[in-house]
Short mmCIF file of C-alpha atoms and ligand atoms in Angstrom, two decimals:
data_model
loop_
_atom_site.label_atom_id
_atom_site.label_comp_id
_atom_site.label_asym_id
_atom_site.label_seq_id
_atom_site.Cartn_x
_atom_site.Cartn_y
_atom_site.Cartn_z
CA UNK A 642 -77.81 128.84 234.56
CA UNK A 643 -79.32 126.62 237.21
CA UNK A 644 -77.93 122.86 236.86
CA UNK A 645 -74.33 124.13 235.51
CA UNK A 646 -71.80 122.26 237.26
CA UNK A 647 -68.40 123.78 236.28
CA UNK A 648 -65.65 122.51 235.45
CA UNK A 649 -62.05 124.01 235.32
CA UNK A 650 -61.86 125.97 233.04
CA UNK A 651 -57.43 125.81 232.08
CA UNK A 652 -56.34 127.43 228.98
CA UNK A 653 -56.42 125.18 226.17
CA UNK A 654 -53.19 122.96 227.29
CA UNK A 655 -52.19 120.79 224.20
CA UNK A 656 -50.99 117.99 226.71
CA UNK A 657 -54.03 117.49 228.01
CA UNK A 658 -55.81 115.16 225.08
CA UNK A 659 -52.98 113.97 222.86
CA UNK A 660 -51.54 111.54 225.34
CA UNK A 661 -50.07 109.27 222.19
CA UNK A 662 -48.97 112.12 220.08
CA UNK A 663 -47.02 114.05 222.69
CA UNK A 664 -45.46 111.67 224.55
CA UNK A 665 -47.30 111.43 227.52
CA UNK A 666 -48.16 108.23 229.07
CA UNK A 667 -51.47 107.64 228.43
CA UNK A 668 -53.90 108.01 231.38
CA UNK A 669 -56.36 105.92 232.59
CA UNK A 670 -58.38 107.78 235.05
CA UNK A 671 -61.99 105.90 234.49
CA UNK A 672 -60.36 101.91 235.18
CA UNK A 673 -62.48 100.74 237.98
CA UNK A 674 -64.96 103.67 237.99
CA UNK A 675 -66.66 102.44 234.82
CA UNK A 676 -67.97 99.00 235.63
CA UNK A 677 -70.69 98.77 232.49
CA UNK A 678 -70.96 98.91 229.03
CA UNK A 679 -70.10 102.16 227.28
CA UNK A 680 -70.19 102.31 223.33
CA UNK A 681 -69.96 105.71 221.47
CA UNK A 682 -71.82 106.65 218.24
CA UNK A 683 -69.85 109.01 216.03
CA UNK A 684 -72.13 111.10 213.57
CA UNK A 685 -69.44 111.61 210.57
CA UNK A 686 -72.43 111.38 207.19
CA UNK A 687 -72.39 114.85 206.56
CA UNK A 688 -70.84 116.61 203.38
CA UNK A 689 -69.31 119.87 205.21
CA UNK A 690 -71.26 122.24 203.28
CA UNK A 691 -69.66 125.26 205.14
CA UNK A 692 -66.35 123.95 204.71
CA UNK A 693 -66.76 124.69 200.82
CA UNK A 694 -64.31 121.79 199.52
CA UNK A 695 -65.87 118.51 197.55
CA UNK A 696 -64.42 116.15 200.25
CA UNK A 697 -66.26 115.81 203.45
CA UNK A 698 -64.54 117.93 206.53
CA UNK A 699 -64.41 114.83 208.14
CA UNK A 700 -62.12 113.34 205.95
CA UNK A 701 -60.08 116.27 205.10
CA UNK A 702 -56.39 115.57 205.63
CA UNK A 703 -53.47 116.58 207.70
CA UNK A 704 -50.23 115.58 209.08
CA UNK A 705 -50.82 112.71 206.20
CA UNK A 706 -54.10 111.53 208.23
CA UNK A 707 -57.81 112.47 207.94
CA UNK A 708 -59.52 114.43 210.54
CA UNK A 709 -62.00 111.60 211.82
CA UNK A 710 -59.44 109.65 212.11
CA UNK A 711 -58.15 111.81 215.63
CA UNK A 712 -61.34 112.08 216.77
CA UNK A 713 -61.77 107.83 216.83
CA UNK A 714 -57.91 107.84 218.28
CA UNK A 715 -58.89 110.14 221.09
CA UNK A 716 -61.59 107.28 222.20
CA UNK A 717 -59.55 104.40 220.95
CA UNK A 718 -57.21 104.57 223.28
CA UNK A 719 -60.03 104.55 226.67
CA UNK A 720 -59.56 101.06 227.83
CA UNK A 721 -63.55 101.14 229.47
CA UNK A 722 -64.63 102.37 225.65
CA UNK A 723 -65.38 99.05 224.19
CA UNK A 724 -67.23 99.78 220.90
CA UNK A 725 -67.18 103.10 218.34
CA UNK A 726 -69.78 103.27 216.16
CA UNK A 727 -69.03 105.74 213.23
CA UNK A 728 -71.33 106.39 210.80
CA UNK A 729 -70.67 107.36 207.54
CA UNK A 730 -72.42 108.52 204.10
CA UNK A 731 -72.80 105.44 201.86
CA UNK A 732 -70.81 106.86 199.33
CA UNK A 733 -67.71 106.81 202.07
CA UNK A 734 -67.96 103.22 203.57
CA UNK A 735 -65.43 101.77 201.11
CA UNK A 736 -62.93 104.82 202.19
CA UNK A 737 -63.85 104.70 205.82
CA UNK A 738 -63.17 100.91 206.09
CA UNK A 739 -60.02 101.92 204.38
CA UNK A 740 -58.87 104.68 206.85
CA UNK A 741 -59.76 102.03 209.74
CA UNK A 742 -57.30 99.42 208.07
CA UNK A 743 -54.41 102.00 207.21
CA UNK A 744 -54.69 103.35 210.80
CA UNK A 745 -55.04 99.99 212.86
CA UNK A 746 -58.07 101.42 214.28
CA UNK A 747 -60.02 99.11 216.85
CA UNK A 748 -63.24 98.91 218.74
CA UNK A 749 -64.96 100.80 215.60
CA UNK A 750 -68.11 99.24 213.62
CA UNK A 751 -68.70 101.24 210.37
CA UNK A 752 -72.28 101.85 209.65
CA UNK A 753 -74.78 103.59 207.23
CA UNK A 754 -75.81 107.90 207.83
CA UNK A 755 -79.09 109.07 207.05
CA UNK A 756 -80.10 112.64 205.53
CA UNK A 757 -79.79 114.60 208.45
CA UNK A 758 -78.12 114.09 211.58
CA UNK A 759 -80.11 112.99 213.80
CA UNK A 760 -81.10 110.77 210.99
CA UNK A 761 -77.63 109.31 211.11
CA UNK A 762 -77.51 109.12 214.85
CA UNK A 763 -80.35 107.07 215.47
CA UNK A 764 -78.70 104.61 212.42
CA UNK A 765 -75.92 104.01 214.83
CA UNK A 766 -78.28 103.55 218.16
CA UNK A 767 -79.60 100.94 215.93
CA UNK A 768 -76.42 98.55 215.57
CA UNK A 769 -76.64 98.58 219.42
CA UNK A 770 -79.51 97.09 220.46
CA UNK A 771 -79.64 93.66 220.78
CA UNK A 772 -83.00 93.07 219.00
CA UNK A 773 -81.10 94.42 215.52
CA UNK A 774 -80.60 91.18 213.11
CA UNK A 775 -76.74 89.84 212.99
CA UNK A 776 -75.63 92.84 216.07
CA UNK A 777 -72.57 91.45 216.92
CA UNK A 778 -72.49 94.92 219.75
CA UNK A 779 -72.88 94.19 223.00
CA UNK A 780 -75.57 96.88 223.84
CA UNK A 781 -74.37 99.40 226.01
CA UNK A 782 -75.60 100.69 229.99
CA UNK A 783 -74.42 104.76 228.81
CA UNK A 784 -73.71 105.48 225.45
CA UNK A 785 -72.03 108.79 224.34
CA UNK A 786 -72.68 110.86 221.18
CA UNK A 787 -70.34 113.31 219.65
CA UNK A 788 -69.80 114.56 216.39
CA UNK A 789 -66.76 113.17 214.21
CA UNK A 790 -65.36 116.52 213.37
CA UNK A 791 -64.77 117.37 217.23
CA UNK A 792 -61.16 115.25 217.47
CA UNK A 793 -60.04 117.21 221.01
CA UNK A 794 -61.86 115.26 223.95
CA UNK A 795 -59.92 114.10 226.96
CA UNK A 796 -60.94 111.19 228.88
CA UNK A 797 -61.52 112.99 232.23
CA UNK A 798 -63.99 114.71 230.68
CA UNK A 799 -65.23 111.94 228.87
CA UNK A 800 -65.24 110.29 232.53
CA UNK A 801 -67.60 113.08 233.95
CA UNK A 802 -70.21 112.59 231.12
CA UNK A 803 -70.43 109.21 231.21
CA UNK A 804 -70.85 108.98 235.47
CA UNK A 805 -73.03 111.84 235.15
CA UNK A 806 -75.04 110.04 232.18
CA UNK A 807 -75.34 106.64 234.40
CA UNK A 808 -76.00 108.65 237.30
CA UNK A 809 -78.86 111.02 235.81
CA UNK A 810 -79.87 109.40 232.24
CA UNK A 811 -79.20 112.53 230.40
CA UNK A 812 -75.79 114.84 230.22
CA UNK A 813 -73.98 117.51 227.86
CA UNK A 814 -71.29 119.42 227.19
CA UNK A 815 -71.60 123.13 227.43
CA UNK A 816 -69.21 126.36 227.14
CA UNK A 817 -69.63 129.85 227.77
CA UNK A 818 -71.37 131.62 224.65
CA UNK A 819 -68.79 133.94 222.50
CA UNK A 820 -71.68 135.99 220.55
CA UNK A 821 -74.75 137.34 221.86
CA UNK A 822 -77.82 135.69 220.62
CA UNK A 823 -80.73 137.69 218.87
CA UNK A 824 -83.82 137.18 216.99
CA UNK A 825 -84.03 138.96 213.70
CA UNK A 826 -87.60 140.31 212.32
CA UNK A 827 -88.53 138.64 208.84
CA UNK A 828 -87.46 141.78 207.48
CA UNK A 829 -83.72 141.15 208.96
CA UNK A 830 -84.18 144.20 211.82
CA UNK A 831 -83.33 143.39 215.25
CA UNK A 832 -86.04 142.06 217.00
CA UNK A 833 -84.76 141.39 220.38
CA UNK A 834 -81.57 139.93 221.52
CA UNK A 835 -80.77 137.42 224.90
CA UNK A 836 -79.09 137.90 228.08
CA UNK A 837 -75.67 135.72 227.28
CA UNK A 838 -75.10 135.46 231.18
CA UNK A 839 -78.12 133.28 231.00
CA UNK A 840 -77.25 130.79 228.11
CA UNK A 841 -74.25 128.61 226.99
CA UNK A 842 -73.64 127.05 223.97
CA UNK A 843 -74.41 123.21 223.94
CA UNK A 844 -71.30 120.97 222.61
CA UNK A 845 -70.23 117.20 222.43
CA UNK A 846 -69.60 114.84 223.76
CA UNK A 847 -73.11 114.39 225.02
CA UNK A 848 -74.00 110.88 227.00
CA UNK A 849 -76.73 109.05 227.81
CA UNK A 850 -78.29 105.83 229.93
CA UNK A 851 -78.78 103.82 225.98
CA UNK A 852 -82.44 102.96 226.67
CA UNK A 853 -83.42 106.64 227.14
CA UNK A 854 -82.07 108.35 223.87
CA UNK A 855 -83.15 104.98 222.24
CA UNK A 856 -86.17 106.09 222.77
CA UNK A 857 -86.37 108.87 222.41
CA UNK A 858 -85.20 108.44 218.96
CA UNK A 859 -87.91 105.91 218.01
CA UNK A 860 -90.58 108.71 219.39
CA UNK A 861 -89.73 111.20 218.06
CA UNK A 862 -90.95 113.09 214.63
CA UNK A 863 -90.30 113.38 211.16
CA UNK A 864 -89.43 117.51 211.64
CA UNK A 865 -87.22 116.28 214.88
CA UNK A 866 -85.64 114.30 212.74
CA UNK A 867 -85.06 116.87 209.71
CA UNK A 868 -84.60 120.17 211.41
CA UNK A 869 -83.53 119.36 214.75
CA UNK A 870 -79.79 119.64 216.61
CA UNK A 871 -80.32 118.78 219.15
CA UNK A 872 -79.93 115.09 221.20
CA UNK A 873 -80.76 116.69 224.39
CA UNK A 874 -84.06 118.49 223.91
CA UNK A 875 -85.31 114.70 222.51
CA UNK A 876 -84.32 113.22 225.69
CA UNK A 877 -86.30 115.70 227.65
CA UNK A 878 -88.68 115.56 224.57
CA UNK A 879 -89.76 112.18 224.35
CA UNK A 880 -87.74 110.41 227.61
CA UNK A 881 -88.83 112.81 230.01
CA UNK A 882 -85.03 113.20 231.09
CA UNK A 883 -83.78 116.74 231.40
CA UNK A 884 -80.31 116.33 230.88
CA UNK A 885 -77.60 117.41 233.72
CA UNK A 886 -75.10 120.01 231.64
CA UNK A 887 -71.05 120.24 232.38
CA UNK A 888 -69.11 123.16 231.28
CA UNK A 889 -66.22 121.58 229.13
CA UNK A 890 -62.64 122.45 228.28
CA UNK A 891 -62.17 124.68 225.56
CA UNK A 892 -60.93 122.01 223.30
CA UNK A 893 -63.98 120.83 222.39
CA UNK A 894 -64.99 122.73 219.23
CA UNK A 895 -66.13 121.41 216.15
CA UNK A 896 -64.15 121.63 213.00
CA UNK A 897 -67.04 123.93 210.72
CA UNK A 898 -65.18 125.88 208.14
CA UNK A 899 -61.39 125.56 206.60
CA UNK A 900 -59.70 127.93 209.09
CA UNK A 901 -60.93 125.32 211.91
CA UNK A 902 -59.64 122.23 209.63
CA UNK A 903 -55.68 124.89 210.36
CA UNK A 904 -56.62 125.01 214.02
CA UNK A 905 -56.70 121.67 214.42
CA UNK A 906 -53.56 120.62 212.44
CA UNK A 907 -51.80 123.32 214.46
CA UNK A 908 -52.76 122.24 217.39
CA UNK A 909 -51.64 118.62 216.98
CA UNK A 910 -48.61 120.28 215.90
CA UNK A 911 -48.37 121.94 218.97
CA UNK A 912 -48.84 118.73 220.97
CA UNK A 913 -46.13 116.53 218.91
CA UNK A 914 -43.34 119.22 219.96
CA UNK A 915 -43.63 118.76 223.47
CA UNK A 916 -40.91 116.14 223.73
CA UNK A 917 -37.56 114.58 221.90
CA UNK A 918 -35.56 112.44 222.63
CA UNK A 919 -31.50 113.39 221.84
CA UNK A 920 -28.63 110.61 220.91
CA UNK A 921 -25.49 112.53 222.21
CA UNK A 922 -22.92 109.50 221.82
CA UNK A 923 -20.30 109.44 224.36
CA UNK A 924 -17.73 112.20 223.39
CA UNK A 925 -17.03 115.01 225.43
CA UNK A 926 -18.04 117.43 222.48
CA UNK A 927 -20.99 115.40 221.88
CA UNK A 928 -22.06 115.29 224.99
CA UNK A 929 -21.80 119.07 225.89
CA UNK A 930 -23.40 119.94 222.94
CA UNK A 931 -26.48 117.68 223.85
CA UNK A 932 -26.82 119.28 227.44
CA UNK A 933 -27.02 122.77 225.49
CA UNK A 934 -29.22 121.82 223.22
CA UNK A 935 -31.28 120.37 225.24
CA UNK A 936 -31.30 123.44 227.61
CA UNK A 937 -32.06 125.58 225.17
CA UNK A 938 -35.25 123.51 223.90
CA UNK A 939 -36.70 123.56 227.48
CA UNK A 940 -37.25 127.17 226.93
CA UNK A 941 -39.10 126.46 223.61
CA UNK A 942 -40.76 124.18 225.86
CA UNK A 943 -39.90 120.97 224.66
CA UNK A 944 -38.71 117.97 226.95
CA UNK A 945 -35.37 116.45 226.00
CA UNK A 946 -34.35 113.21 226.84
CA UNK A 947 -30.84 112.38 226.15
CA UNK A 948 -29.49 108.74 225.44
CA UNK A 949 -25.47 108.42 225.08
CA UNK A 950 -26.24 105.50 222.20
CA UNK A 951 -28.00 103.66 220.17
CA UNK A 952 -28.27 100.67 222.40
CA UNK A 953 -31.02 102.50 224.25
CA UNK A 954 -33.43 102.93 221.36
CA UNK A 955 -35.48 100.37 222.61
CA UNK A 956 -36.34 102.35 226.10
CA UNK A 957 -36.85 105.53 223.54
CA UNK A 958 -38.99 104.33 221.63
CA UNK A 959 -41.04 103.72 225.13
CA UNK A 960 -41.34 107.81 225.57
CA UNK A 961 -43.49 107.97 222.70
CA UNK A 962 -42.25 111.05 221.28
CA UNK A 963 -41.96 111.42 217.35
CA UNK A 964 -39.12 113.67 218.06
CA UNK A 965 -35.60 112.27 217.72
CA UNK A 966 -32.11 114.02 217.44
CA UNK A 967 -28.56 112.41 216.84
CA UNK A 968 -25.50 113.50 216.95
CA UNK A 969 -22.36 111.68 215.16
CA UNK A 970 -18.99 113.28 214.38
CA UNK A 971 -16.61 112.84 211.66
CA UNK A 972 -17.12 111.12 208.30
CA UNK A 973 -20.94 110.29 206.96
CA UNK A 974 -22.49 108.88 209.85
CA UNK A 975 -25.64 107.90 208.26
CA UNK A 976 -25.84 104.25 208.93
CA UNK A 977 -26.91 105.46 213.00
CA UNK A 978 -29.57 107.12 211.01
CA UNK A 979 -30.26 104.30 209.10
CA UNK A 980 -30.61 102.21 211.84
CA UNK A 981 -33.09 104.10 213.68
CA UNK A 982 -35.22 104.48 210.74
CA UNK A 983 -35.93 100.97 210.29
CA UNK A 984 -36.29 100.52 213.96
CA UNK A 985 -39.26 103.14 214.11
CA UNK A 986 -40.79 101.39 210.91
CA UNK A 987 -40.41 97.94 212.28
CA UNK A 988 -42.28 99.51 215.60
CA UNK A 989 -44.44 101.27 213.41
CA UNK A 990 -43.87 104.45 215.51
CA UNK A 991 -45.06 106.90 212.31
CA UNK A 992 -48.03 104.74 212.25
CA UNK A 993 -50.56 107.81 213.50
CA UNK A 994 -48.10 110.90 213.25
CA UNK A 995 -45.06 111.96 211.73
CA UNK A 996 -41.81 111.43 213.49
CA UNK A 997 -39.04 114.13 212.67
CA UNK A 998 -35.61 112.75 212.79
CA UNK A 999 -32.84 115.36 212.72
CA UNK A 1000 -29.34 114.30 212.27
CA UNK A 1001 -26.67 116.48 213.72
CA UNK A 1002 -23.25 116.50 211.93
CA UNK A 1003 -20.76 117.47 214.14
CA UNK A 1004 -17.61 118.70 212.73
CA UNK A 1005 -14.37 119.33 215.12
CA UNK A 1006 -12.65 122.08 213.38
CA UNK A 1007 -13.65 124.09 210.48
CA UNK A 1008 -10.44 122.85 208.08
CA UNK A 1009 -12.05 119.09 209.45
CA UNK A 1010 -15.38 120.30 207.40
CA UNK A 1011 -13.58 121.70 203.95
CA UNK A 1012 -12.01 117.97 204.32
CA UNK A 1013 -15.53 116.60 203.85
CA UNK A 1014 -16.06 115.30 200.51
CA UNK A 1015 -19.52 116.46 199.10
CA UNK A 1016 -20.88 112.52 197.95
CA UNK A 1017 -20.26 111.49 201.34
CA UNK A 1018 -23.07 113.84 202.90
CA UNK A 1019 -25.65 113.31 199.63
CA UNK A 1020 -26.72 110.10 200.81
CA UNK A 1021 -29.02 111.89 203.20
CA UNK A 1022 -31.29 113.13 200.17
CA UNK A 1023 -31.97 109.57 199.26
CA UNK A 1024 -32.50 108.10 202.90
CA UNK A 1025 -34.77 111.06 203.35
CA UNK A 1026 -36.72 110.13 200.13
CA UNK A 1027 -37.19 106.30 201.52
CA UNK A 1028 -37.78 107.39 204.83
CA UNK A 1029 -40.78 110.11 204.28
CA UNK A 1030 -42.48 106.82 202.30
CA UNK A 1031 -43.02 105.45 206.30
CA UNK A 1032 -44.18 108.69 207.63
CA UNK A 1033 -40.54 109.86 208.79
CA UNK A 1034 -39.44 113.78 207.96
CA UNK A 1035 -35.42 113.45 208.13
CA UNK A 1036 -33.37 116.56 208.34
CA UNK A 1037 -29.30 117.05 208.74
CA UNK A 1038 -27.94 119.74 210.08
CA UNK A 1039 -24.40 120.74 210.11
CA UNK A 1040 -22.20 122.51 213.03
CA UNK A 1041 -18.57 123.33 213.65
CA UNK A 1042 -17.06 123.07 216.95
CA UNK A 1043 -15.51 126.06 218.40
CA UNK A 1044 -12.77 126.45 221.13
CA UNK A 1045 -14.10 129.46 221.40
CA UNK A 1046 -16.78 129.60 224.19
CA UNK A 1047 -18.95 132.63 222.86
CA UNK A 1048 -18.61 130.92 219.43
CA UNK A 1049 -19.34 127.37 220.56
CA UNK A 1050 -22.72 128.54 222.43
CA UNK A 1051 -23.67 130.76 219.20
CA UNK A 1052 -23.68 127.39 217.27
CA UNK A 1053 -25.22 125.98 219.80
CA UNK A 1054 -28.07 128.52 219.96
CA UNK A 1055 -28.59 128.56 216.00
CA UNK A 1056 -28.60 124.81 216.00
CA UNK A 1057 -31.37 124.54 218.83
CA UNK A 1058 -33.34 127.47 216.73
CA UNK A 1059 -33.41 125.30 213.66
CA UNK A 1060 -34.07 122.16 215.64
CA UNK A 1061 -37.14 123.60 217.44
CA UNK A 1062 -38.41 125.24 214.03
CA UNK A 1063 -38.03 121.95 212.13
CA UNK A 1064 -40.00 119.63 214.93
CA UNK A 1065 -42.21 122.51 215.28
CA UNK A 1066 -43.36 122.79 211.41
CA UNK A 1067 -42.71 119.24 210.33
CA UNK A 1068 -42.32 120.49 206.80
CA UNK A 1069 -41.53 117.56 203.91
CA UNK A 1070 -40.08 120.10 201.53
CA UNK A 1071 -37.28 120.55 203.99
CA UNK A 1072 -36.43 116.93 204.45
CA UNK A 1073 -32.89 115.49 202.87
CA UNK A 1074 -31.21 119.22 202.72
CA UNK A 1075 -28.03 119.82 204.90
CA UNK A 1076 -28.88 122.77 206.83
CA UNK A 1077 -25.90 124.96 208.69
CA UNK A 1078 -26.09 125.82 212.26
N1 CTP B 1368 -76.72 113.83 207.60
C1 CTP B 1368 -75.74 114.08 208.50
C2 CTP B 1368 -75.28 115.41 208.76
C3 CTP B 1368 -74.23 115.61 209.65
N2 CTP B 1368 -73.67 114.51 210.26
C4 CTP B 1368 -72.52 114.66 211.14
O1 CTP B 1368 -72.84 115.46 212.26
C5 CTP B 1368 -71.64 116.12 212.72
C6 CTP B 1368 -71.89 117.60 213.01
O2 CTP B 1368 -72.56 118.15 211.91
P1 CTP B 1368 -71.98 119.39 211.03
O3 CTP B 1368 -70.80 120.00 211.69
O4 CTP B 1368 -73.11 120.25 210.64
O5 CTP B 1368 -71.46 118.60 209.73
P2 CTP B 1368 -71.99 118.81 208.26
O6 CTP B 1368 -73.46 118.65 208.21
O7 CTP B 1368 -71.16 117.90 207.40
O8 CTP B 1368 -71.57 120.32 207.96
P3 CTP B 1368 -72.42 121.40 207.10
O9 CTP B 1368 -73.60 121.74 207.93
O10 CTP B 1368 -71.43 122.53 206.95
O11 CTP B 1368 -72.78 120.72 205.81
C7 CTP B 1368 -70.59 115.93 211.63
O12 CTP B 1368 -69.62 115.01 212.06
C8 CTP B 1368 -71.38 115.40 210.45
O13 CTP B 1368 -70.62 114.53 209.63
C9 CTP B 1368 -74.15 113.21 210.00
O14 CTP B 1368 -73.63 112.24 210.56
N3 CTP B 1368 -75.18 113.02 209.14
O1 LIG B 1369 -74.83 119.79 212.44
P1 LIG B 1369 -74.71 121.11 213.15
O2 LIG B 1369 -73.31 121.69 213.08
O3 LIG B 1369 -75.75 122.08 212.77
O4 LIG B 1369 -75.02 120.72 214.66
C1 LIG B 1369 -74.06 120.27 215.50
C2 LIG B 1369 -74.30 120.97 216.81
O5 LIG B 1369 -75.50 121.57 216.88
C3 LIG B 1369 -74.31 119.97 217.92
O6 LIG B 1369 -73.19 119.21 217.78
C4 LIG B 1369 -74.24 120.67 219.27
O7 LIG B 1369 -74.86 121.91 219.27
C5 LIG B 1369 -74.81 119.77 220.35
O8 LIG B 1369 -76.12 119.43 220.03
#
C-alpha cells in the first residue's frame, strides 16, 4: 500500500512493553529526540457492549488491577509524555479518580466522554487548548490518541508516531489484515470482496501535530461524529492532512470481547515471569541448590539472580522483579520471610503487580524433617493471609537433601517445576500451603 513504512515485524516478545513488570530497566529511547510538548488523549467512555459484562472492559480487572489502568502505566512511565488525558463516562469519574489514587498514577487529567467516540475524543482535545476556561494543560506541539483498552504499546513505537506526527501532521498505526474484507448485498449475499494485499487494518496509537486534529474535530459533522471511527480520515477530511501510516508490533490489539480481557492478563503474566531473584544463604547445601535451581529456571526462561543474604535486599529490590525465592534450613525460618515482606510493602514493590514470594524449606536429612514439629511450619498460613492484603502471593515449599546425587538433582528438578508453575500462575488459592518438592 503506497506510504507503508514497515516496521519489524518480531513475534510478540513480552519484554518488549512491560519494562516495570518484568524487570527490565526501563528505556528511554525518545530523551533528547522529543524537544516539544506531547500530551495523549485516552478514549476510555465506552460501556464494552461486545464484552457482554455490566462493567465497562476498560475497567475489568486482573492481576488485582483494572485494565486501563496498564494502558496509562505503559505511557506513565515516558519521561517526554507530560500529560494523559483519559476520558471517562460520567458515571465512572468518581471510580476513575479512585483507580488514579490507588495506583499512584501521574501526568493523568480525568475528564468527561461523550456518546460516541469521537464524541469523547474531541472532549479531551478540549482540556488542551489553551483558550478552554481554568486549563491548567500546557497545550501540546503532537498529541497522540489511542484507545484505553489497547494497554500493549512500547515507547519506540510510540517514538516513531510521534516524530512522524511532528514531521508530517498526521500518522497511524497499521497491521496486516487477518480476514478478507467483503461487501454483503442487503439481502446478506456476497456482493464483492477486497484484495487484502491492498489494505491493512488501522490501529492505535495514532498521533497528530494538536492544531490539525483540533480542527478537524471542530469541522467536522454531526454523522462524523456519531458513526465515524475513524481520527485519520477527519484529518484528511477536514485538515487536509493525509496521514503517513506505520506498520506496528503485534501487541497492539484492542481488548473487544472477554477472551481478549484472558489475553491480556496472560500476557502480563507472561512478562512478570521473566526474572527472580533467589536468597541462597551461605551454606554449601544452600548454595548448590540455588545454582540448580536457578539453572533449571533459565530453561523455563526465567532470569535468576542469586543473593547469598538478606543484607542485599536493598540492591534486589533495584531489579524490579516481583519474583523472589529464599532458601533457609532447619527450624521455622519465617522471620527472613517476614522481613522481606515488610521491606517490599514499605517500598511498595506490589504497588502495580503481584510479587510471588516462595520460601524454600530446606531440610538436611529426611529423620531431620519427621523432627519438625507441625505448629512450627503453620505460621506460614497466617503470614500468607497478611501478606496477600499488600498484593504479595507467599508460597513454602519443602525439600529434603539427598547424598544421593541422582536423588538430590530429582528434588532439585521437582522443586524448580513447582517454582516456575507458581511464579508462572500467581494463583492466591495456593498461597500459605506447604508444598513438597
Ligand atoms: N462513547 C465512547 C465510546 C467508546 N469510547 C472508547 O473508545 C475506545 C475504543 O472503542 P471500543 O473498543 O468500541 O469500546 P466500546 O465502545 O466500549 O466497546 P463496544 O463497541 O463493544 O461497546 C474504548 O477505550 C472506549 O472506551 C469512548 O471513549 N467513548
Ligand atoms: O470503537 P471501535 O472499536 O468501533 O473503534 C475503534 C477502532 O476503530 C479504532 O481504534 C481503530 O480502527 C483506529 O481508528
Amino acid at each position: 500500500m503506497q506510504g507503508d513504512t514497515t516496521a519489524s515485524d518480531r513475534p510478540c516478545d513480552p519484554r518488549c512493553f512491560l519494562n516495570s513488570a518484568g524487570g527490565q530497566d526501563e528505556g528511554n529511547t525518545g530523551h533528547g529526540a522529543v524537544d516539544f510538548p506531547v500530551a495523549v488523549v485516552l478514549p476510555a467512555a465506552g460501556c464494552g457492549e461486545r464484552m457482554g459484562l455490566t462493567t465497562p472492559k476498560q475497567f475489568c480487572t486482573f492481576l488485582n488491577r483494572p485494565l486501563i489502568s496498564y494502558t496509562i502505566e505503559s505511557f506513565e512511565k515516558i519521561s517526554w509524555i507530560k500529560t494523559i488525558v483519559v476520558v471517562v463516562a460520567k458515571e465512572s469519574h468518581e471510580l476513575m479518580l479512585h483507580i488514579v489514587k490507588t495506583f499512584r498514577h501521574t501526568k493523568v487529567k480525568v475528564v468527561e466522554g461523550g456518546t460516541s467516540r469521537h464524541r469523547s475524543i474531541f472532549n479531551g482535545l478540549q482540556v488542551l487548548t489553551e483558550s478552554t476556561e481554568g486549563s491548567s494543560l500546557p497545550r501540546p506541539k503532537v498529541v497522540i490518541i489511542h484507545d484505553a483498552v489497547r494497554p500493549f504499546v512500547e515507547e519506540d513505537f510510540l517514538l516513531k508516531i510521534t516524530l512522524a506526527a511532528k514531521e508530517q501532521g498526521a500518522v497511524g498505526a497499521i497491521r496486516p489484515l487477518v480476514s478478507t474484507v467483503i461487501a454483503t448485498t442487503s439481502e446478506s449475499y456476497l456482493d464483492h470482496s477486497l484484495e487484502r494485499a491492498k489494505y491493512r487494518a488501522s490501529e492505535m496509537p495514532q498521533g497528530f501535530l494538536f492544531d490539525i486534529i483540533h480542527q478537524a474535530y471542530q469541522l467536522c459533522s454531526e454523522f462524523d461524529f456519531e458513526f465515524g471511527t475513524e481520527c485519520l480520515h477527519l484529518a484528511l477530511q477536514y485538515s487536509g492532512t493525509n496521514a503517513k501510516l506505520i506498520e506496528g508490533p503485534p501487541t497492539l490489539w484492542k481488548v473487544t470481547y472477554k477472551r481478549d480481557l484472558a489475553a491480556a492478563e496472560s500476557v502480563i503474566k507472561e512478562t512478570l515471569s521473566l526474572s527472580a531473584c533467589l536468597i541462597s544463604g551461605t551454606m554449601a547445601e544452600t548454595v548448590e541448590l540455588a545454582s540448580k535451581v536457578q539453572k533449571n529456571l533459565a530453561a523455563h526462561d526465567m532470569a535468576v539472580d542469586v543473593f547469598s543474604c538478606a543484607k542485599e535486599y536493598k540492591e534486589l529490590l533495584l531489579s524490579k522483579t516481583r519474583n523472589f525465592i529464599q532458601i533457609t534450613v532447619g527450624g521455622g525460618r519465617l522471620s527472613d520471610i517476614a522481613e522481606l515482606i515488610k521491606l517490599l510493602e514499605e517500598t511498595n514493590h506490589a504497588l502495580l503487580y503481584p510479587v510471588v514470594i516462595i520460601w524454600v524449606h530446606l531440610y538436611m536429612s529426611e529423620e531431620q524433617s519427621h523432627r519438625q514439629k507441625p505448629d512450627e511450619l503453620t505460621p506460614i498460613m497466617d503470614l500468607a493471609v497478611k501478606a496477600k492484603q499488600g498484593n504479595i502471593l507467599l508460597y513454602g515449599i519443602q525439600v529434603i537433601h539427598s547424598k544421593v546425587p541422582e536423588l538430590w538433582e530429582k528434588s532439585a528438578e521437582r522443586l524448580s517445576e513447582l517454582t516456575a508453575a507458581l511464579i508462572r500462575d500467581r494463583n492466591p488459592a495456593f498461597t500459605g500451603q506447604l508444598l513438597q518438592a
